[in-house]
XYZ file of C-alpha atoms in Angstrom:
224
model
C 196.959 139.244 65.433
C 197.358 141.968 68.031
C 194.626 142.442 70.698
C 192.852 145.947 71.327
C 195.092 146.449 74.468
C 198.217 145.989 72.353
C 197.350 148.687 69.767
C 196.668 151.487 71.617
C 200.442 150.966 73.641
C 201.991 150.459 70.092
C 200.674 153.908 69.203
C 201.678 154.982 72.158
C 204.969 154.100 71.845
C 205.348 155.392 68.692
C 203.936 159.124 69.487
C 206.552 158.840 72.080
C 209.264 158.143 69.560
C 207.986 160.958 67.316
C 208.166 163.421 69.953
C 211.432 162.750 71.206
C 212.625 162.590 67.446
C 211.246 166.162 67.276
C 213.103 167.060 70.620
C 216.231 166.085 69.906
C 216.117 167.321 66.579
C 215.089 170.756 67.745
C 217.943 170.692 70.566
C 220.446 170.247 68.216
C 219.174 172.808 65.146
C 218.226 175.611 67.775
C 221.505 175.521 70.202
C 223.550 175.449 66.392
C 221.661 178.187 64.450
C 219.860 179.629 66.803
C 215.971 180.460 67.044
C 214.941 182.177 64.303
C 216.912 180.356 61.888
C 215.800 177.130 62.365
C 212.260 176.240 60.154
C 210.006 173.732 61.458
C 210.547 171.753 58.004
C 214.339 171.901 59.148
C 213.475 170.131 62.488
C 210.830 167.739 60.845
C 213.776 167.137 58.202
C 216.316 165.963 61.236
C 213.649 164.097 62.913
C 213.121 161.988 59.869
C 209.064 162.849 60.319
C 206.996 165.512 58.861
C 207.431 169.071 60.236
C 203.998 169.742 60.869
C 203.587 167.045 63.475
C 205.283 170.021 65.897
C 201.721 171.252 66.224
C 200.470 168.274 67.762
C 203.257 167.559 70.030
C 204.218 170.812 71.024
C 201.497 173.453 70.087
C 204.132 175.738 67.973
C 207.817 176.337 67.367
C 208.306 178.527 70.903
C 206.719 175.729 72.930
C 209.303 173.124 71.114
C 212.279 175.901 72.152
C 211.542 175.983 75.683
C 210.720 172.198 75.535
C 214.138 172.272 73.937
C 215.827 174.414 76.562
C 213.995 172.614 79.312
C 215.346 169.435 78.206
C 218.871 170.453 78.229
C 218.421 171.788 81.459
C 217.698 168.372 83.201
C 221.282 167.499 82.402
C 222.205 170.084 84.409
C 220.354 170.813 86.740
C 221.664 173.249 89.959
C 221.289 172.247 93.645
C 218.593 174.753 95.758
C 221.198 175.050 98.190
C 223.597 176.877 96.274
C 225.415 176.487 92.739
C 228.947 174.873 92.519
C 230.256 176.888 89.599
C 233.376 174.981 89.218
C 231.261 171.974 88.605
C 228.680 173.503 86.473
C 231.285 175.477 84.509
C 233.334 172.574 83.350
C 230.109 170.153 82.841
C 228.618 173.108 80.886
C 231.652 173.191 78.679
C 232.377 169.788 77.993
C 228.865 169.702 76.928
C 229.485 172.965 74.843
C 232.632 170.526 73.328
C 230.630 167.969 72.552
C 228.137 169.267 70.764
C 230.141 172.163 69.170
C 227.483 174.613 69.816
C 226.721 176.758 72.851
C 223.288 175.205 73.062
C 219.671 176.208 72.696
C 219.906 178.725 76.066
C 222.790 180.119 75.154
C 221.954 180.716 71.383
C 218.566 182.468 72.577
C 220.286 184.658 75.299
C 222.432 185.976 72.737
C 220.300 186.439 70.114
C 218.505 189.891 68.676
C 215.651 188.228 67.335
C 212.056 189.256 66.471
C 211.023 187.133 69.327
C 211.473 188.972 72.340
C 209.196 186.332 74.336
C 211.825 183.605 73.356
C 214.286 185.761 75.206
C 212.464 186.356 78.037
C 211.574 182.897 78.471
C 215.270 181.989 78.038
C 216.535 184.864 80.836
C 213.440 183.128 82.945
C 215.218 180.036 82.461
C 218.514 181.205 82.998
C 217.207 182.857 86.192
C 215.436 180.152 87.729
C 218.610 177.542 86.907
C 221.350 179.503 87.496
C 220.948 182.715 89.137
C 218.955 181.885 92.132
C 221.092 179.345 93.170
C 224.252 181.554 92.815
C 222.211 184.094 94.666
C 221.602 182.063 97.904
C 225.408 181.062 97.969
C 226.360 184.424 97.678
C 223.956 185.198 100.146
C 225.129 182.974 103.032
C 228.719 184.033 102.100
C 227.355 187.234 103.338
C 227.773 189.231 99.799
C 225.526 192.657 99.993
C 224.188 192.302 96.643
C 223.849 188.248 95.631
C 221.685 189.158 93.006
C 224.048 191.122 90.848
C 226.863 189.064 92.107
C 225.649 186.045 90.261
C 224.196 187.805 87.160
C 227.664 189.027 86.530
C 229.412 185.570 87.315
C 226.573 183.820 85.156
C 227.199 186.635 82.452
C 231.151 185.789 82.633
C 229.753 181.377 81.909
C 227.874 182.670 79.277
C 229.931 184.812 77.660
C 233.032 182.295 77.693
C 230.725 179.060 76.855
C 230.093 181.327 73.185
C 233.698 182.600 72.611
C 234.898 179.130 73.435
C 232.789 177.122 70.634
C 233.008 180.617 68.127
C 236.301 179.267 67.595
C 237.637 182.992 67.705
C 239.592 182.601 70.504
C 242.361 179.241 70.420
C 243.424 180.111 74.021
C 240.515 179.808 75.106
C 239.321 176.717 73.208
C 242.642 174.736 74.626
C 242.214 175.682 78.179
C 240.525 172.835 80.104
C 237.459 173.018 81.471
C 238.317 172.282 84.778
C 240.828 175.278 84.701
C 237.480 177.411 83.801
C 235.578 175.868 86.316
C 238.437 176.586 89.156
C 238.130 180.611 88.058
C 234.380 180.762 88.345
C 234.507 179.402 91.643
C 237.316 181.665 92.402
C 235.212 184.673 91.343
C 232.311 183.436 93.131
C 234.306 183.017 96.762
C 235.709 186.732 96.104
C 232.748 188.044 95.169
C 231.541 189.280 98.669
C 234.799 190.178 99.786
C 235.612 192.669 96.050
C 232.156 194.532 96.814
C 233.048 195.440 100.486
C 236.703 196.367 99.434
C 235.735 198.244 96.526
C 237.154 201.903 97.012
C 234.148 204.181 97.555
C 231.544 201.871 97.569
C 229.186 201.609 100.173
C 228.473 198.690 101.286
C 225.069 199.144 102.685
C 223.916 200.578 99.086
C 226.365 198.817 97.171
C 226.494 203.046 95.659
C 229.603 205.563 95.192
C 230.403 207.120 98.575
C 229.821 211.188 98.107
C 233.190 212.226 97.207
C 234.490 208.807 95.518
C 235.614 208.798 92.459
C 237.253 211.910 91.967
C 240.772 210.403 91.514
C 243.305 208.367 93.544
C 243.211 208.625 96.906
C 240.705 211.418 97.280
C 238.545 211.502 100.063
C 235.767 213.103 101.606
C 238.448 215.552 103.618
C 240.273 216.239 100.442
C 237.239 217.989 98.693
C 236.349 219.641 101.831
């Protein structure tokens, strides 16, 4: 017969196991089918428990999604000192290849759903996890608008992950993750120089200078 102290520990282990099963099921299903297409019943069936238990352990479907994204992010946390695009990209692609889906975060970002709070949460997660660390690195390299640069690079990564797992582009699917990572790393290194030397761009403001864009070789003197 179990002692009174052993019974609570047993119940806690059961509760932890149930919560973990729901979270694992949510990560898989949200990552494969997106937020809207997945029901609590689907998650419960995948986890082998009653889907109504989501309310007990997470509150609701949106809260479970946020937990799934956060758990997914723990596998790929970026350094606050600055993101390494090459390593992060290669790791992200390997994870996507392994599960055959973009993952819950990318799915939520790309979804045109009726749950704007989910997309907003995904965008916030992406800013915290990727954009801010990458912007810090670009700022150290002297980029004029490091946040914009970071967002461009992250958008490229999201697109690569999404299209690579779609099976629509055979070449992209065959490229080694390290090679894709090297491309993103090269783009990150080039960003400060590119923004400083784009014809007609005012480095101090990032806007087109007066008279720019009128044609090849055009200048303010030509307009005078």
